[in-house]
């Protein structure tokens, strides 16, 4: 088992997944497995909102996009922590794509897991949860104060 760490958080990288470089500001880790095919994205962003406000914003955005279908949206408990989970699907023109997102807020940091793959497979539930359960937060990545944020230099 390979572990990812960035000094702020760590998590388990599943077998057969390769990291891909990305220049997205808040993206901590982007993995792909071409055998399945599947991608996993782990991001951390500063936030002043809680999960209910974040959920409302996401659902409003998705409702205004007629190409995305919300399959499921709910709060769930993982490792005694409350996560917001949203499962959606959309078409890329050739394939039906499914995206499962799990969001968690701690210390004004929003942690986002995004799993994207071209089919719906209930067998993957334990796969997602094992990765999410492996998340260990050492210190918050961002410090949010006075309406702005900065990288935590601890």
PDB file of C-alpha atoms in Angstrom:
ATOM      1  CA  UNK A   1       0.000   0.000   0.000  1.00  0.00           C
ATOM      2  CA  UNK A   2       1.316   3.430  -0.950  1.00  0.00           C
ATOM      3  CA  UNK A   3       0.546   6.489   1.141  1.00  0.00           C
ATOM      4  CA  UNK A   4       0.160  10.060  -0.089  1.00  0.00           C
ATOM      5  CA  UNK A   5       1.172  12.909   2.197  1.00  0.00           C
ATOM      6  CA  UNK A   6       1.598  16.621   1.656  1.00  0.00           C
ATOM      7  CA  UNK A   7       2.503  17.603   5.213  1.00  0.00           C
ATOM      8  CA  UNK A   8      -1.087  18.548   6.010  1.00  0.00           C
ATOM      9  CA  UNK A   9      -2.946  15.322   5.341  1.00  0.00           C
ATOM     10  CA  UNK A  10      -2.271  11.783   4.229  1.00  0.00           C
ATOM     11  CA  UNK A  11      -4.284   9.000   2.669  1.00  0.00           C
ATOM     12  CA  UNK A  12      -3.933   5.604   1.064  1.00  0.00           C
ATOM     13  CA  UNK A  13      -3.317   5.370  -2.687  1.00  0.00           C
ATOM     14  CA  UNK A  14      -5.088   2.312  -4.096  1.00  0.00           C
ATOM     15  CA  UNK A  15      -3.175  -0.288  -6.085  1.00  0.00           C
ATOM     16  CA  UNK A  16      -2.830   0.321  -9.853  1.00  0.00           C
ATOM     17  CA  UNK A  17      -3.467   4.083  -9.558  1.00  0.00           C
ATOM     18  CA  UNK A  18      -0.854   6.519 -10.837  1.00  0.00           C
ATOM     19  CA  UNK A  19      -0.506  10.171  -9.778  1.00  0.00           C
ATOM     20  CA  UNK A  20      -0.930  12.750 -12.535  1.00  0.00           C
ATOM     21  CA  UNK A  21       0.530  16.257 -12.258  1.00  0.00           C
ATOM     22  CA  UNK A  22      -2.050  19.023 -12.216  1.00  0.00           C
ATOM     23  CA  UNK A  23      -1.836  22.784 -11.851  1.00  0.00           C
ATOM     24  CA  UNK A  24      -5.243  23.255 -10.217  1.00  0.00           C
ATOM     25  CA  UNK A  25      -4.791  25.509  -7.191  1.00  0.00           C
ATOM     26  CA  UNK A  26      -6.589  23.430  -4.566  1.00  0.00           C
ATOM     27  CA  UNK A  27      -5.921  19.954  -5.971  1.00  0.00           C
ATOM     28  CA  UNK A  28      -3.742  17.896  -3.614  1.00  0.00           C
ATOM     29  CA  UNK A  29      -3.784  14.598  -5.495  1.00  0.00           C
ATOM     30  CA  UNK A  30      -5.073  13.396  -8.857  1.00  0.00           C
ATOM     31  CA  UNK A  31      -4.890   9.669  -9.617  1.00  0.00           C
ATOM     32  CA  UNK A  32      -5.881   7.598 -12.630  1.00  0.00           C
ATOM     33  CA  UNK A  33      -6.230   3.910 -13.304  1.00  0.00           C
ATOM     34  CA  UNK A  34      -6.432   3.245 -17.031  1.00  0.00           C
ATOM     35  CA  UNK A  35      -7.345  -0.418 -16.478  1.00  0.00           C
ATOM     36  CA  UNK A  36     -10.730   0.360 -14.922  1.00  0.00           C
ATOM     37  CA  UNK A  37     -10.811   3.387 -16.136  1.00  0.00           C
ATOM     38  CA  UNK A  38     -11.284   5.619 -13.103  1.00  0.00           C
ATOM     39  CA  UNK A  39      -9.943   8.854 -11.673  1.00  0.00           C
ATOM     40  CA  UNK A  40      -9.675   9.967  -8.066  1.00  0.00           C
ATOM     41  CA  UNK A  41      -9.248  13.585  -7.103  1.00  0.00           C
ATOM     42  CA  UNK A  42      -8.493  14.779  -3.565  1.00  0.00           C
ATOM     43  CA  UNK A  43      -8.695  18.510  -2.909  1.00  0.00           C
ATOM     44  CA  UNK A  44      -8.502  20.862   0.048  1.00  0.00           C
ATOM     45  CA  UNK A  45      -9.983  24.358  -0.106  1.00  0.00           C
ATOM     46  CA  UNK A  46     -10.484  27.073   2.498  1.00  0.00           C
ATOM     47  CA  UNK A  47     -14.097  27.666   3.488  1.00  0.00           C
ATOM     48  CA  UNK A  48     -16.147  29.694   5.919  1.00  0.00           C
ATOM     49  CA  UNK A  49     -19.267  27.624   5.217  1.00  0.00           C
ATOM     50  CA  UNK A  50     -20.442  24.431   6.808  1.00  0.00           C
ATOM     51  CA  UNK A  51     -21.686  21.341   5.009  1.00  0.00           C
ATOM     52  CA  UNK A  52     -25.354  22.499   4.848  1.00  0.00           C
ATOM     53  CA  UNK A  53     -24.369  25.708   3.023  1.00  0.00           C
ATOM     54  CA  UNK A  54     -21.957  23.836   0.766  1.00  0.00           C
ATOM     55  CA  UNK A  55     -24.655  21.258  -0.024  1.00  0.00           C
ATOM     56  CA  UNK A  56     -27.140  24.022  -0.925  1.00  0.00           C
ATOM     57  CA  UNK A  57     -24.612  25.657  -3.268  1.00  0.00           C
ATOM     58  CA  UNK A  58     -23.706  22.413  -5.011  1.00  0.00           C
ATOM     59  CA  UNK A  59     -27.320  21.353  -5.463  1.00  0.00           C
ATOM     60  CA  UNK A  60     -28.295  24.785  -6.835  1.00  0.00           C
ATOM     61  CA  UNK A  61     -25.447  24.606  -9.381  1.00  0.00           C
ATOM     62  CA  UNK A  62     -26.337  21.063 -10.434  1.00  0.00           C
ATOM     63  CA  UNK A  63     -30.054  21.834 -10.766  1.00  0.00           C
ATOM     64  CA  UNK A  64     -29.231  24.627 -13.195  1.00  0.00           C
ATOM     65  CA  UNK A  65     -27.226  22.215 -15.398  1.00  0.00           C
ATOM     66  CA  UNK A  66     -29.631  20.011 -17.362  1.00  0.00           C
ATOM     67  CA  UNK A  67     -26.778  17.704 -18.487  1.00  0.00           C
ATOM     68  CA  UNK A  68     -26.090  16.453 -14.954  1.00  0.00           C
ATOM     69  CA  UNK A  69     -28.438  14.081 -13.153  1.00  0.00           C
ATOM     70  CA  UNK A  70     -28.248  13.913  -9.344  1.00  0.00           C
ATOM     71  CA  UNK A  71     -28.580  10.248  -8.383  1.00  0.00           C
ATOM     72  CA  UNK A  72     -28.219  10.637  -4.612  1.00  0.00           C
ATOM     73  CA  UNK A  73     -27.445  13.441  -2.171  1.00  0.00           C
ATOM     74  CA  UNK A  74     -27.247  13.005   1.590  1.00  0.00           C
ATOM     75  CA  UNK A  75     -25.207  13.367   4.753  1.00  0.00           C
ATOM     76  CA  UNK A  76     -23.409  10.211   5.839  1.00  0.00           C
ATOM     77  CA  UNK A  77     -21.101   9.234   8.698  1.00  0.00           C
ATOM     78  CA  UNK A  78     -17.584   7.975   7.946  1.00  0.00           C
ATOM     79  CA  UNK A  79     -15.131   7.428  10.837  1.00  0.00           C
ATOM     80  CA  UNK A  80     -17.567   9.204  13.194  1.00  0.00           C
ATOM     81  CA  UNK A  81     -17.366  12.339  11.005  1.00  0.00           C
ATOM     82  CA  UNK A  82     -20.237  13.819   9.001  1.00  0.00           C
ATOM     83  CA  UNK A  83     -19.662  13.947   5.233  1.00  0.00           C
ATOM     84  CA  UNK A  84     -21.868  15.292   2.484  1.00  0.00           C
ATOM     85  CA  UNK A  85     -22.123  12.750  -0.346  1.00  0.00           C
ATOM     86  CA  UNK A  86     -23.440  13.546  -3.798  1.00  0.00           C
ATOM     87  CA  UNK A  87     -23.634  11.029  -6.615  1.00  0.00           C
ATOM     88  CA  UNK A  88     -24.268  12.401 -10.086  1.00  0.00           C
ATOM     89  CA  UNK A  89     -24.153  11.194 -13.661  1.00  0.00           C
ATOM     90  CA  UNK A  90     -23.660  12.855 -17.020  1.00  0.00           C
ATOM     91  CA  UNK A  91     -22.812  11.876 -20.566  1.00  0.00           C
ATOM     92  CA  UNK A  92     -19.573  12.748 -22.364  1.00  0.00           C
ATOM     93  CA  UNK A  93     -21.288  12.014 -25.690  1.00  0.00           C
ATOM     94  CA  UNK A  94     -20.113   8.399 -25.818  1.00  0.00           C
ATOM     95  CA  UNK A  95     -20.296   7.101 -22.251  1.00  0.00           C
ATOM     96  CA  UNK A  96     -22.463   7.598 -19.216  1.00  0.00           C
ATOM     97  CA  UNK A  97     -20.098   8.985 -16.554  1.00  0.00           C
ATOM     98  CA  UNK A  98     -20.736   8.672 -12.846  1.00  0.00           C
ATOM     99  CA  UNK A  99     -19.166  10.900 -10.208  1.00  0.00           C
ATOM    100  CA  UNK A 100     -19.260  10.209  -6.480  1.00  0.00           C
ATOM    101  CA  UNK A 101     -18.179  13.111  -4.300  1.00  0.00           C
ATOM    102  CA  UNK A 102     -17.600  13.083  -0.550  1.00  0.00           C
ATOM    103  CA  UNK A 103     -17.080  16.404   1.245  1.00  0.00           C
ATOM    104  CA  UNK A 104     -15.925  17.025   4.804  1.00  0.00           C
ATOM    105  CA  UNK A 105     -15.252  20.287   6.704  1.00  0.00           C
ATOM    106  CA  UNK A 106     -12.809  20.675   9.592  1.00  0.00           C
ATOM    107  CA  UNK A 107     -11.069  23.844  10.851  1.00  0.00           C
ATOM    108  CA  UNK A 108     -12.381  25.956   7.923  1.00  0.00           C
ATOM    109  CA  UNK A 109     -10.898  23.495   5.411  1.00  0.00           C
ATOM    110  CA  UNK A 110     -13.118  21.623   2.955  1.00  0.00           C
ATOM    111  CA  UNK A 111     -11.768  18.172   2.012  1.00  0.00           C
ATOM    112  CA  UNK A 112     -13.200  16.786  -1.224  1.00  0.00           C
ATOM    113  CA  UNK A 113     -12.919  13.266  -2.619  1.00  0.00           C
ATOM    114  CA  UNK A 114     -14.115  12.874  -6.208  1.00  0.00           C
ATOM    115  CA  UNK A 115     -14.346   9.465  -7.873  1.00  0.00           C
ATOM    116  CA  UNK A 116     -15.195   9.509 -11.598  1.00  0.00           C
ATOM    117  CA  UNK A 117     -15.750   6.441 -13.770  1.00  0.00           C
ATOM    118  CA  UNK A 118     -17.805   5.432 -16.837  1.00  0.00           C
ATOM    119  CA  UNK A 119     -20.273   3.073 -15.203  1.00  0.00           C
ATOM    120  CA  UNK A 120     -22.371   2.582 -12.075  1.00  0.00           C
ATOM    121  CA  UNK A 121     -20.972  -0.127  -9.839  1.00  0.00           C
ATOM    122  CA  UNK A 122     -22.321  -0.567  -6.319  1.00  0.00           C
ATOM    123  CA  UNK A 123     -19.395  -2.910  -5.612  1.00  0.00           C
ATOM    124  CA  UNK A 124     -17.161   0.158  -5.422  1.00  0.00           C
ATOM    125  CA  UNK A 125     -18.753   1.453  -2.192  1.00  0.00           C
ATOM    126  CA  UNK A 126     -16.124  -0.226   0.020  1.00  0.00           C
ATOM    127  CA  UNK A 127     -13.384   0.932  -2.351  1.00  0.00           C
ATOM    128  CA  UNK A 128     -14.373   4.604  -1.842  1.00  0.00           C
ATOM    129  CA  UNK A 129     -14.890   4.256   1.858  1.00  0.00           C
ATOM    130  CA  UNK A 130     -11.519   2.574   2.441  1.00  0.00           C
ATOM    131  CA  UNK A 131      -9.727   5.505   0.794  1.00  0.00           C
ATOM    132  CA  UNK A 132     -11.789   8.075   2.704  1.00  0.00           C
ATOM    133  CA  UNK A 133     -11.307   6.214   5.991  1.00  0.00           C
ATOM    134  CA  UNK A 134      -7.543   6.341   5.446  1.00  0.00           C
ATOM    135  CA  UNK A 135      -7.549  10.188   5.546  1.00  0.00           C
ATOM    136  CA  UNK A 136      -5.456  11.555   8.405  1.00  0.00           C
ATOM    137  CA  UNK A 137      -5.330  15.316   8.904  1.00  0.00           C
ATOM    138  CA  UNK A 138      -2.138  16.474  10.646  1.00  0.00           C
ATOM    139  CA  UNK A 139      -2.835  20.223  10.549  1.00  0.00           C
ATOM    140  CA  UNK A 140      -5.259  22.358   8.521  1.00  0.00           C
ATOM    141  CA  UNK A 141      -3.756  23.254   5.147  1.00  0.00           C
ATOM    142  CA  UNK A 142      -5.322  26.715   5.136  1.00  0.00           C
ATOM    143  CA  UNK A 143      -5.804  29.304   7.855  1.00  0.00           C
ATOM    144  CA  UNK A 144      -8.953  31.337   7.271  1.00  0.00           C
ATOM    145  CA  UNK A 145      -9.140  34.718   8.994  1.00  0.00           C
ATOM    146  CA  UNK A 146     -10.437  38.227   8.330  1.00  0.00           C
ATOM    147  CA  UNK A 147     -12.309  37.140   5.207  1.00  0.00           C
ATOM    148  CA  UNK A 148      -9.243  35.698   3.473  1.00  0.00           C
ATOM    149  CA  UNK A 149      -7.013  32.656   3.691  1.00  0.00           C
ATOM    150  CA  UNK A 150      -3.349  31.737   3.676  1.00  0.00           C
ATOM    151  CA  UNK A 151      -1.360  28.536   3.538  1.00  0.00           C
ATOM    152  CA  UNK A 152      -0.675  27.211   7.030  1.00  0.00           C
ATOM    153  CA  UNK A 153       3.102  27.558   7.539  1.00  0.00           C
ATOM    154  CA  UNK A 154       3.253  25.327  10.669  1.00  0.00           C
TER     155      UNK A 154
END
